[in-house]
PDB file of C-alpha atoms and ligand atoms in Angstrom:
ATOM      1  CA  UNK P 432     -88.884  37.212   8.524  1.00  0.00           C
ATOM      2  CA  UNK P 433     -89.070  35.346   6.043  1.00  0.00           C
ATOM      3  CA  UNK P 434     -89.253  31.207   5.553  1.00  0.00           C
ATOM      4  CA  UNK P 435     -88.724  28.810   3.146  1.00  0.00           C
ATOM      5  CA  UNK P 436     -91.624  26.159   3.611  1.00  0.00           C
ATOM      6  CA  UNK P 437     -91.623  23.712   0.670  1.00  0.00           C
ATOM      7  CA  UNK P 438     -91.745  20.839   1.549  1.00  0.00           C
ATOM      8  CA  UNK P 439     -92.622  20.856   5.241  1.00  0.00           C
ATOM      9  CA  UNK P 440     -89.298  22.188   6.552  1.00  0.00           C
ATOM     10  CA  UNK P 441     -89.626  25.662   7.929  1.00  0.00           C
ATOM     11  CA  UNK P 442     -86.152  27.670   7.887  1.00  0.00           C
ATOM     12  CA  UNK P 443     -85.687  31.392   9.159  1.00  0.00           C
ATOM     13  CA  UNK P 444     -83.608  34.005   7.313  1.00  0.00           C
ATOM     14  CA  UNK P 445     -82.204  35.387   9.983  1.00  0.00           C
ATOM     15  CA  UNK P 446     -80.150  32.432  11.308  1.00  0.00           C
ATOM     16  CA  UNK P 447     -78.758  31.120   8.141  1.00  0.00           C
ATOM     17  CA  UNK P 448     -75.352  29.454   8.437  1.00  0.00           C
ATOM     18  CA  UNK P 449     -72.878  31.291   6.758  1.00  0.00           C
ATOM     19  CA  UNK P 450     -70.650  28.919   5.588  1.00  0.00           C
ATOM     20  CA  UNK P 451     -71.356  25.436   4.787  1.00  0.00           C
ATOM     21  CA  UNK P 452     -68.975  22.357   3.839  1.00  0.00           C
ATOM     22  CA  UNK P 453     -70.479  19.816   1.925  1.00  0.00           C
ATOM     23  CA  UNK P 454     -68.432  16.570   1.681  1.00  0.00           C
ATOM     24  CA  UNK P 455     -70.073  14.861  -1.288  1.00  0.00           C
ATOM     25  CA  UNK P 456     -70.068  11.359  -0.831  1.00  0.00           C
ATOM     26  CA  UNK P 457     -72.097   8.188  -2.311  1.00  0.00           C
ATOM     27  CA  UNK P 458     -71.532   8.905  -6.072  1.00  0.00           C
ATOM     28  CA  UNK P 459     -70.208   5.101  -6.737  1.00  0.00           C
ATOM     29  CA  UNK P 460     -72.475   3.447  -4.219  1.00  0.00           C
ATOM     30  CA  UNK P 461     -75.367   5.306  -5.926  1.00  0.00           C
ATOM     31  CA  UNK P 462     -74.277   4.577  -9.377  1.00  0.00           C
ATOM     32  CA  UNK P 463     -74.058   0.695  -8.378  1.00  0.00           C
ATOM     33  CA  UNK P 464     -77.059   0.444  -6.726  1.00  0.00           C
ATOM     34  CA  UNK P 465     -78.661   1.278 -10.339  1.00  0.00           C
ATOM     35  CA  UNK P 466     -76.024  -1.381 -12.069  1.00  0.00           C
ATOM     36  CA  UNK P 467     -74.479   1.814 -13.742  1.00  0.00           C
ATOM     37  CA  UNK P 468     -70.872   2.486 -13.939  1.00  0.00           C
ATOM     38  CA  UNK P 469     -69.171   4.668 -11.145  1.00  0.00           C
ATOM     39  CA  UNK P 470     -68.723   7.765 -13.428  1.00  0.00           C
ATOM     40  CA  UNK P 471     -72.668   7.953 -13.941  1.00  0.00           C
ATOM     41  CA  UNK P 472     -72.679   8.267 -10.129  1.00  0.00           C
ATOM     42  CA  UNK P 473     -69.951  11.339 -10.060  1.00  0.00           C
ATOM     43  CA  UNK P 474     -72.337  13.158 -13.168  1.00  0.00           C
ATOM     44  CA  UNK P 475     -75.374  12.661 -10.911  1.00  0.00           C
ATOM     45  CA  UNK P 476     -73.372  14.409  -8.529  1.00  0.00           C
ATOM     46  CA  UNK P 477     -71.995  17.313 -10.548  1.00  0.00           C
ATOM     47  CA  UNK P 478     -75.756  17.569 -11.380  1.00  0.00           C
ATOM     48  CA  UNK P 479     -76.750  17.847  -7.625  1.00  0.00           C
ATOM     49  CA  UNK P 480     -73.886  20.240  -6.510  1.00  0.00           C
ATOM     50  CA  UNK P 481     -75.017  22.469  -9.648  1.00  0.00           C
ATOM     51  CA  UNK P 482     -78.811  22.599  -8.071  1.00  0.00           C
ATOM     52  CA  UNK P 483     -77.354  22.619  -4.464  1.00  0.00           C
ATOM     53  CA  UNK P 484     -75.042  25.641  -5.435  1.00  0.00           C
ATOM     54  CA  UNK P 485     -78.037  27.181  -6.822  1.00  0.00           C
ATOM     55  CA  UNK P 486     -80.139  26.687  -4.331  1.00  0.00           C
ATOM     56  CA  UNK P 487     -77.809  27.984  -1.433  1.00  0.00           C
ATOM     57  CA  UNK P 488     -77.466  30.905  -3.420  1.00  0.00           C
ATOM     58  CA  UNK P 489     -81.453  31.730  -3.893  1.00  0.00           C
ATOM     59  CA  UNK P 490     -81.753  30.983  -0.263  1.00  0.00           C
ATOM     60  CA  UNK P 491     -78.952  33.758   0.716  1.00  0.00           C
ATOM     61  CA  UNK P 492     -75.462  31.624   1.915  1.00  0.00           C
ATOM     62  CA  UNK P 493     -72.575  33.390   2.012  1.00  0.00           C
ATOM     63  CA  UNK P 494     -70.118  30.604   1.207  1.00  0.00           C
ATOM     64  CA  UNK P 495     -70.533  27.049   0.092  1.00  0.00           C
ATOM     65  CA  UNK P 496     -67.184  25.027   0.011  1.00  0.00           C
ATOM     66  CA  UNK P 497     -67.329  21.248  -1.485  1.00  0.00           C
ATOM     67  CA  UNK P 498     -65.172  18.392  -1.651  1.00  0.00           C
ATOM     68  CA  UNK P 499     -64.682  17.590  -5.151  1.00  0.00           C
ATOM     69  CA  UNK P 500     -61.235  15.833  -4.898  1.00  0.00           C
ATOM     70  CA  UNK P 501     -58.999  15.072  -2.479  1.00  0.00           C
ATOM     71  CA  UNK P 502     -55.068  14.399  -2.054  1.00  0.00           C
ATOM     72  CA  UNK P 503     -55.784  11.136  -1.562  1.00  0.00           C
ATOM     73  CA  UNK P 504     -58.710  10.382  -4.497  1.00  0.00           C
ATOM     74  CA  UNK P 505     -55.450   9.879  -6.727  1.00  0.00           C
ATOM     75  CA  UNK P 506     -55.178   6.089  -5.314  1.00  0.00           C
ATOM     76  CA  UNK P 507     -58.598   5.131  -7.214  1.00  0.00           C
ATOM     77  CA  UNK P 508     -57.713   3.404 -10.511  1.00  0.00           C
ATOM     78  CA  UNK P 509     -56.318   5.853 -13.098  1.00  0.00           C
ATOM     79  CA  UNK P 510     -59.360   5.701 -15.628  1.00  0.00           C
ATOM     80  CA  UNK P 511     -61.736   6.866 -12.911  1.00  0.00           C
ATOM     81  CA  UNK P 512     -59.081   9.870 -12.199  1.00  0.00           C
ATOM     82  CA  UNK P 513     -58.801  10.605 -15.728  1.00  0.00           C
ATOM     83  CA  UNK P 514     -62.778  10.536 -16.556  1.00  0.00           C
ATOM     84  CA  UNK P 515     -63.114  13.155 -13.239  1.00  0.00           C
ATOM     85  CA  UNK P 516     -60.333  15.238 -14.956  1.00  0.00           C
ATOM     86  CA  UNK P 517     -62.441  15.628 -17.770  1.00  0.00           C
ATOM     87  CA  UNK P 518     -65.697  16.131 -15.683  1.00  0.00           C
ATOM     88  CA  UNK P 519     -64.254  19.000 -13.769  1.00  0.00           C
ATOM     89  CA  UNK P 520     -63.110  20.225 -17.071  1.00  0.00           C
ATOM     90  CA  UNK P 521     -66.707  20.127 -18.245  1.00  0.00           C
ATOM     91  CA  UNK P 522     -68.461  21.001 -14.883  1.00  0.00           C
ATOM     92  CA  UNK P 523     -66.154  24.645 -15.112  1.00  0.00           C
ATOM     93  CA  UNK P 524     -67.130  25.006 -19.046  1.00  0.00           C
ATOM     94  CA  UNK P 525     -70.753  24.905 -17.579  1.00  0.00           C
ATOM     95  CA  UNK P 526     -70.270  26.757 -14.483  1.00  0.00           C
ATOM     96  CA  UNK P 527     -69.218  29.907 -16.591  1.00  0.00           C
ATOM     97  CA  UNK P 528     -72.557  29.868 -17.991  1.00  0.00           C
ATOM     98  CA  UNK P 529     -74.638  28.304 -15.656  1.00  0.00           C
ATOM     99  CA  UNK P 530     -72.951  29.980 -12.405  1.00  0.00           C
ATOM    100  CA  UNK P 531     -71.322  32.888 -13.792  1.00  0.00           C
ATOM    101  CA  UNK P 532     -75.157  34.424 -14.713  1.00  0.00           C
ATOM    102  CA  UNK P 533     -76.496  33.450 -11.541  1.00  0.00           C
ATOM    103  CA  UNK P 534     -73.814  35.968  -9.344  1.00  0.00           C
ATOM    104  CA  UNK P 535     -72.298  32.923  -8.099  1.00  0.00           C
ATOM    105  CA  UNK P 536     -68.141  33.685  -7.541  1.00  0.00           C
ATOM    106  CA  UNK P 537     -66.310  30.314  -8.467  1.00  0.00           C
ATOM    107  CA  UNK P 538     -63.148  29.336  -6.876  1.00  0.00           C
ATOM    108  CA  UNK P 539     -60.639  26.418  -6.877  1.00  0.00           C
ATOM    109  CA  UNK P 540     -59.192  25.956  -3.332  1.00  0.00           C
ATOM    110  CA  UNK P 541     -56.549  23.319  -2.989  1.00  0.00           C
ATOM    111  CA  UNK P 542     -52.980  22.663  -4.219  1.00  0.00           C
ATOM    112  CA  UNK P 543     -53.242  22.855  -7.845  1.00  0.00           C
ATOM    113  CA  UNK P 544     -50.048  22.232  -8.907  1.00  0.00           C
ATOM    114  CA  UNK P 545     -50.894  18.642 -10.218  1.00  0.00           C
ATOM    115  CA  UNK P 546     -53.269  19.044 -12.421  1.00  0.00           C
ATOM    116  CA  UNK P 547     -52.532  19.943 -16.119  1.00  0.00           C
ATOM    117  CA  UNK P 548     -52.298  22.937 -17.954  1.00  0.00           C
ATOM    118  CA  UNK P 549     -55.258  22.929 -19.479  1.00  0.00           C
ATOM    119  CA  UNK P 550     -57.134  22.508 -16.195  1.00  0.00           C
ATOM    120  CA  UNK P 551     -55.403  25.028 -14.662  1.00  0.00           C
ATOM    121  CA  UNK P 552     -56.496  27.250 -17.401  1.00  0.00           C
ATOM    122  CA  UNK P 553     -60.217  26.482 -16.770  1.00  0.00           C
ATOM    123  CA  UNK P 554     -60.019  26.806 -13.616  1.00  0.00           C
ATOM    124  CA  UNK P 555     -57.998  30.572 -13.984  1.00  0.00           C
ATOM    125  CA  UNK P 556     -60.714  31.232 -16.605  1.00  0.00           C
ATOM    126  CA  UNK P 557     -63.393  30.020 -14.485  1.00  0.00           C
ATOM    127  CA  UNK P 558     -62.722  32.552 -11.533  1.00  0.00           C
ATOM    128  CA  UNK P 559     -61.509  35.159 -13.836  1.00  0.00           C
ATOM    129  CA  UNK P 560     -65.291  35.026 -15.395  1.00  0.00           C
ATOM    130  CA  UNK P 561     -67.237  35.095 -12.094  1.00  0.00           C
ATOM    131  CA  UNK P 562     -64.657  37.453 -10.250  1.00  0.00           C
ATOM    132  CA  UNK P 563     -66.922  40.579 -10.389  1.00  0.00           C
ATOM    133  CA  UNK P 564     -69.959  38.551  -9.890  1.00  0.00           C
ATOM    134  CA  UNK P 565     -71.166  39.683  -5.493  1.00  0.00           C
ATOM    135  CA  UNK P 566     -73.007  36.441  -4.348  1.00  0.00           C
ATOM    136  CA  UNK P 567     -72.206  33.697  -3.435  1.00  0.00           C
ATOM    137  CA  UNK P 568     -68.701  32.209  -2.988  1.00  0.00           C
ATOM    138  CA  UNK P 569     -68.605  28.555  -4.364  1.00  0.00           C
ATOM    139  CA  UNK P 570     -65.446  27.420  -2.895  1.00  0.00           C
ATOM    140  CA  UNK P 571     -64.332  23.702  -5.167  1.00  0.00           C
ATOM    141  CA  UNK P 572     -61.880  21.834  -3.155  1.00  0.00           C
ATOM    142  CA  UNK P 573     -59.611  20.447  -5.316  1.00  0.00           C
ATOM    143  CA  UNK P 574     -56.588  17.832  -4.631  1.00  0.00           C
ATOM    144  CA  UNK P 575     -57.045  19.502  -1.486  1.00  0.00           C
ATOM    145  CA  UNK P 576     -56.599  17.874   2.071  1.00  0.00           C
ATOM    146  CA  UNK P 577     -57.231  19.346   5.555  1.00  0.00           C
ATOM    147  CA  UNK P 578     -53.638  18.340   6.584  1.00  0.00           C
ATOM    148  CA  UNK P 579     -51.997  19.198   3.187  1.00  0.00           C
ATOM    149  CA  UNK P 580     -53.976  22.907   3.805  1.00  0.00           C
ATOM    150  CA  UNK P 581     -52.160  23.253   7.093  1.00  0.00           C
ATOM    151  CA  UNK P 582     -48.260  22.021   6.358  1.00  0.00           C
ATOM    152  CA  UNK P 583     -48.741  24.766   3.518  1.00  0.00           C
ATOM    153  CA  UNK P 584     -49.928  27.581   6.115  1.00  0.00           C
ATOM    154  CA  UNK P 585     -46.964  26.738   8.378  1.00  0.00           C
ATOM    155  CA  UNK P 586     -44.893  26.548   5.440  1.00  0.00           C
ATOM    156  CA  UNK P 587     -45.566  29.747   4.135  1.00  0.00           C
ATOM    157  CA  UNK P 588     -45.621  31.370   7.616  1.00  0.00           C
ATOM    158  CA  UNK P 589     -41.978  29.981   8.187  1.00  0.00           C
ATOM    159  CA  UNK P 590     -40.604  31.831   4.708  1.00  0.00           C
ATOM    160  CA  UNK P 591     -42.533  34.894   5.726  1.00  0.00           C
ATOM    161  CA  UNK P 592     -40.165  34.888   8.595  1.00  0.00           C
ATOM    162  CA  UNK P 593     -42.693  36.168  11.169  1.00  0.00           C
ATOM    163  CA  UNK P 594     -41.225  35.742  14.741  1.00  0.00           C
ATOM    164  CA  UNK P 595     -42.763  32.619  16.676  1.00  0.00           C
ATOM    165  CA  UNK P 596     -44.541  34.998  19.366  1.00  0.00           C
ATOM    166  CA  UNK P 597     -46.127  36.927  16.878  1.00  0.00           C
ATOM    167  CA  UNK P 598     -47.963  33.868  15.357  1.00  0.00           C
ATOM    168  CA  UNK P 599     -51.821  33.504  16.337  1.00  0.00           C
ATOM    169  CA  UNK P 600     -54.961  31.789  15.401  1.00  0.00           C
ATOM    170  CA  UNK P 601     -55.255  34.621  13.058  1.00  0.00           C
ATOM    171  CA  UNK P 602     -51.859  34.356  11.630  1.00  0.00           C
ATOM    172  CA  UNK P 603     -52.537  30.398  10.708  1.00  0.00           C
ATOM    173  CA  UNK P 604     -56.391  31.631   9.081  1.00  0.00           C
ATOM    174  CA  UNK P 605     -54.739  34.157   7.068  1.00  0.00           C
ATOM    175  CA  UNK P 606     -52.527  31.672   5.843  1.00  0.00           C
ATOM    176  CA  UNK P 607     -55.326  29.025   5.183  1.00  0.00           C
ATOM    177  CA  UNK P 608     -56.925  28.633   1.178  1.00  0.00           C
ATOM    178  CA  UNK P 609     -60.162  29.610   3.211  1.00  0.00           C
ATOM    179  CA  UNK P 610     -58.875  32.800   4.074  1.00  0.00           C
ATOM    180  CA  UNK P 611     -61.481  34.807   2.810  1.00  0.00           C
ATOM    181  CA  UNK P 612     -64.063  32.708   3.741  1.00  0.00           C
ATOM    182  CA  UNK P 613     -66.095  33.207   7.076  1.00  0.00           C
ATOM    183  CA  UNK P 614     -66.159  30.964   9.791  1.00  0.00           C
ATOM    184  CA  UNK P 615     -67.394  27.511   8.631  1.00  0.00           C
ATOM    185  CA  UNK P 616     -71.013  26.776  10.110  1.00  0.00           C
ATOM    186  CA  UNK P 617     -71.790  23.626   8.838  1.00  0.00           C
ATOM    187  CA  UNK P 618     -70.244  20.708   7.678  1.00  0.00           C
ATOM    188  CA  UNK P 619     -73.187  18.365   5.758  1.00  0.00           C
ATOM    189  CA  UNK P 620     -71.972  14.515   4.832  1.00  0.00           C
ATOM    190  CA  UNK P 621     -74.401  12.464   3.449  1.00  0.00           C
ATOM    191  CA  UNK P 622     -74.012   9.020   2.789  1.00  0.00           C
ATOM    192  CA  UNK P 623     -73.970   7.337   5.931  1.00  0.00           C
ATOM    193  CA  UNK P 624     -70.118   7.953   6.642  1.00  0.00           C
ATOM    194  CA  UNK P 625     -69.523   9.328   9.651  1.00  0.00           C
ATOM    195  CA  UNK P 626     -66.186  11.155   9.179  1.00  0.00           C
ATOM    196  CA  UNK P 627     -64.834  14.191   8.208  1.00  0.00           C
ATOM    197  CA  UNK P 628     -61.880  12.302   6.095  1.00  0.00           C
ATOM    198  CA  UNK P 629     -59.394  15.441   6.167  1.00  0.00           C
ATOM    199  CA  UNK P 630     -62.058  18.311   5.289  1.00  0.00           C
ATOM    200  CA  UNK P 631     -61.332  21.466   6.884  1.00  0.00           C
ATOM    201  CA  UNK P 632     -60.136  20.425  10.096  1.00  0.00           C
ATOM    202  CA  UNK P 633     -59.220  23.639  10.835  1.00  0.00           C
ATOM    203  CA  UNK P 634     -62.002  25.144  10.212  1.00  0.00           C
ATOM    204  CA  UNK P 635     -64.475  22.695  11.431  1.00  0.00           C
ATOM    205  CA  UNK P 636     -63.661  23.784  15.137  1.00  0.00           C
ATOM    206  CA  UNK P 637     -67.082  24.730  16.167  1.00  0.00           C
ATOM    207  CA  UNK P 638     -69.000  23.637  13.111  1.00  0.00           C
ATOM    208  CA  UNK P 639     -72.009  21.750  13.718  1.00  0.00           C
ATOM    209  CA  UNK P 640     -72.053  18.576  11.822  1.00  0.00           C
ATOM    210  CA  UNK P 641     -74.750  17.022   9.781  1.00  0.00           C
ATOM    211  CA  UNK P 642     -75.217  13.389   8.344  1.00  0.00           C
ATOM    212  CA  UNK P 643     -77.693  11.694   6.700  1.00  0.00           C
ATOM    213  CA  UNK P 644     -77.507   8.347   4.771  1.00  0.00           C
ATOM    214  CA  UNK P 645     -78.994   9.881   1.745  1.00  0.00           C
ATOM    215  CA  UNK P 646     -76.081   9.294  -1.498  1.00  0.00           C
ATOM    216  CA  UNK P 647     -74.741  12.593  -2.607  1.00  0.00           C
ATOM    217  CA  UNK P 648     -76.820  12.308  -6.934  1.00  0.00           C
ATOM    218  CA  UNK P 649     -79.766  12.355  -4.691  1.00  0.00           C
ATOM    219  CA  UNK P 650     -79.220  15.075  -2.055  1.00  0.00           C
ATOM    220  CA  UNK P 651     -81.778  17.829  -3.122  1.00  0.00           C
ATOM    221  CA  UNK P 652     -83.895  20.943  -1.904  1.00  0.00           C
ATOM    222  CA  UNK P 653     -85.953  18.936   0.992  1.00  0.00           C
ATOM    223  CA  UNK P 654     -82.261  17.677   2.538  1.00  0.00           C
ATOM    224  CA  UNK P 655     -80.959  21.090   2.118  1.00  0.00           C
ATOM    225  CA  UNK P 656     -83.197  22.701   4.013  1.00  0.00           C
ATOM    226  CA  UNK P 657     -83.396  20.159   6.541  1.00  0.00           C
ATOM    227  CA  UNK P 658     -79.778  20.669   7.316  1.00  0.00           C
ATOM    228  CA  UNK P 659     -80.177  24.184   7.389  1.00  0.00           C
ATOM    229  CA  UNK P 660     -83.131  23.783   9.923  1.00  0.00           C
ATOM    230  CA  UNK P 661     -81.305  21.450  11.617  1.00  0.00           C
ATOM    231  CA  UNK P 662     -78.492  24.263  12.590  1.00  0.00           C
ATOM    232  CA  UNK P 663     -80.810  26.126  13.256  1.00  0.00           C
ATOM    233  CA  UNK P 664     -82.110  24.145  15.832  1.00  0.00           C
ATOM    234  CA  UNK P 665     -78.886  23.621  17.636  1.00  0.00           C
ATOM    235  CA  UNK P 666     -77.783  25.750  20.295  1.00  0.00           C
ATOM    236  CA  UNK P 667     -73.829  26.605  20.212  1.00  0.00           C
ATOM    237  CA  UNK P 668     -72.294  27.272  22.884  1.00  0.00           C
ATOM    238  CA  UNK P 669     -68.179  27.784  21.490  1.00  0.00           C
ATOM    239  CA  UNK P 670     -66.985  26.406  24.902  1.00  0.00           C
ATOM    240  CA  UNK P 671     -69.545  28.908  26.986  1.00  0.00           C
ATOM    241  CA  UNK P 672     -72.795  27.621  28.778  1.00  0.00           C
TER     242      UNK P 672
HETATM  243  C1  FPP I2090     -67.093  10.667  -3.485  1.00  0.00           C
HETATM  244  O1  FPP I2090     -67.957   9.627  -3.867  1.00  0.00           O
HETATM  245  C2  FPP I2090     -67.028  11.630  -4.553  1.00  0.00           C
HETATM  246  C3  FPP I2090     -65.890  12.024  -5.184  1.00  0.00           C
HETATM  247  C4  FPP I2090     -64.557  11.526  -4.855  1.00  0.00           C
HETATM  248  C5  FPP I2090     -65.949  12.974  -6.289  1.00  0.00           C
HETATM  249  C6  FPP I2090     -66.932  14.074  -6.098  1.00  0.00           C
HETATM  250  C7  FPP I2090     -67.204  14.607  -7.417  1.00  0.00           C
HETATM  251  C8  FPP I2090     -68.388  15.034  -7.846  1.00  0.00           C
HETATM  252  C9  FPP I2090     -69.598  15.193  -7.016  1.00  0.00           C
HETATM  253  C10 FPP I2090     -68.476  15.381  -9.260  1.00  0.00           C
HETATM  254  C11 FPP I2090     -68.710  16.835  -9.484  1.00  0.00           C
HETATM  255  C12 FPP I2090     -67.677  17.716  -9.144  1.00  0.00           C
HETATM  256  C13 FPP I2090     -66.776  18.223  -9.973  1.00  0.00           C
HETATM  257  C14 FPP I2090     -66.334  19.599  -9.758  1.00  0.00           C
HETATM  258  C15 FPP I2090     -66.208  17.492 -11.120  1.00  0.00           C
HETATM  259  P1  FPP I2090     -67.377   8.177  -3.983  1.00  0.00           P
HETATM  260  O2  FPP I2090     -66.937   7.959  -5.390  1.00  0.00           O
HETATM  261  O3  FPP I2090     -66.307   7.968  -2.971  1.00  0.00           O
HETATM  262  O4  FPP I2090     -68.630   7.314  -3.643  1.00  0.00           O
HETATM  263  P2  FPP I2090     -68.639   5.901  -2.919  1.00  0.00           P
HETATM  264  O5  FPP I2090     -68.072   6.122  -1.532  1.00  0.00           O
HETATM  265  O6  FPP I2090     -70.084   5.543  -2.894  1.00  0.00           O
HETATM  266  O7  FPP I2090     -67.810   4.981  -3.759  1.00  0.00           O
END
């Protein structure tokens, strides 16, 4: 068995979750706390998902999906959108390199249609360059919704024109971007919201939920593994006693 102990928070290999949604909130709140301008907030963060990626990696996750941007993160004032266009474009320029050696496979989950070509591209490029790689699955949620996810399963189950009684739980999962992702585990939110603002809500049926007030730039190793311990700790039950 084997445990990662630094600093103070004990964590056993043997129970890790295997999928973890991380909904990565506080980037503005932390950047105006420091009298800084929003974007230096969402760097911080694409800083601390890098290391958290990293970390979840080394530690031996299967699949890490985070919420990058969401259907509804195209209300905030166009010059924020447009500066987080050009982050992700960045953040996947770096991810080839800093990812792509680590065996980290990258993928874009969402409806992409709205974003432009040359995002598109990066993105195609992106998973194209860490396809072979056989760790872990960084799942990047992007313009991507929890209801939006599932009016596009039942869509595309409708044209596949399965009949009604053959649809099951399975039939909606295989239709779901997280298809080949395993069950989700464990859904950590930090900044002191406590919602799951249309992440996953499929998925999240029997995911234990973490929170902690800490802002998203500085979410690092110690809050990691206390998550991690935390699920550990818990005792699920899936509807049994
Ligand atoms: C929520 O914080 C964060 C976002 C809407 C964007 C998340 C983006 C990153 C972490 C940047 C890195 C990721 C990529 C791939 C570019 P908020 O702005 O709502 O914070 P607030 O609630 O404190 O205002």
């Amino acid at each position: 068995m084997k445990f990662w102990n630094k600093p103070k928070v004990k964590i056993e290999s043997e129970n890790l979750p295997r999928h973890i949604g991380i909904i990565m909130d506080g980037n503005g709140r932390w950047a105006k706390k420091r009298g800084l301008p929003r974007m230096a907030g969402h760097r911080y963060g694409a800083e601390a998902l890098k290391k958290v990626a990293l970390l979840c990696e080394e530690i031996g996750i299967n699949t890490v999906t985070v919420y990058a941007f969401s259907t509804e993160n195209w209300r905030r004032p166009k010059d924020e959108v447009d500066n987080l266009m050009l982050l992700l474009l960045e953040y996947l320029s770096r991810a080839q390199k800093e990812l792509g050696d680590k065996n980290i496979i990258l993928k874009a989950i969402g409806n992409l249609s709205p974003f432009s070509a040359e995002i598109k591209e990066k993105i195609a490029q992106t998973e194209a360059f860490t396809a072979n790689n056989t760790g872990m699955t960084l799942n990047i949620a992007l313009n991507y919704g929890a209801r939006d996810e599932i009016l596009h399963a039942i869509k595309s189950i409708v044209k596949s024109q399965v009949s009604a009684d053959d649809i099951d739980e399975q039939t909606i999962e295989r239709h779901l971007y997280t298809k080949d992702s395993p069950p989700l585990d464990l859904i950590i939110r930090p900044s002191g919201e406590l919602r799951l603002s249309n992440f996953l809500l499929w998925q999240c049926a029997y995911s234990e939920l973490w929170f902690s007030n800490v802002l998203w730039p500085d979410f690092d190793k110690k809050h990691l593994l206390g998550a991690i311990a935390d699920f550990q700790s818990r005792n699920r039950r899936y509807g049994g006693v």
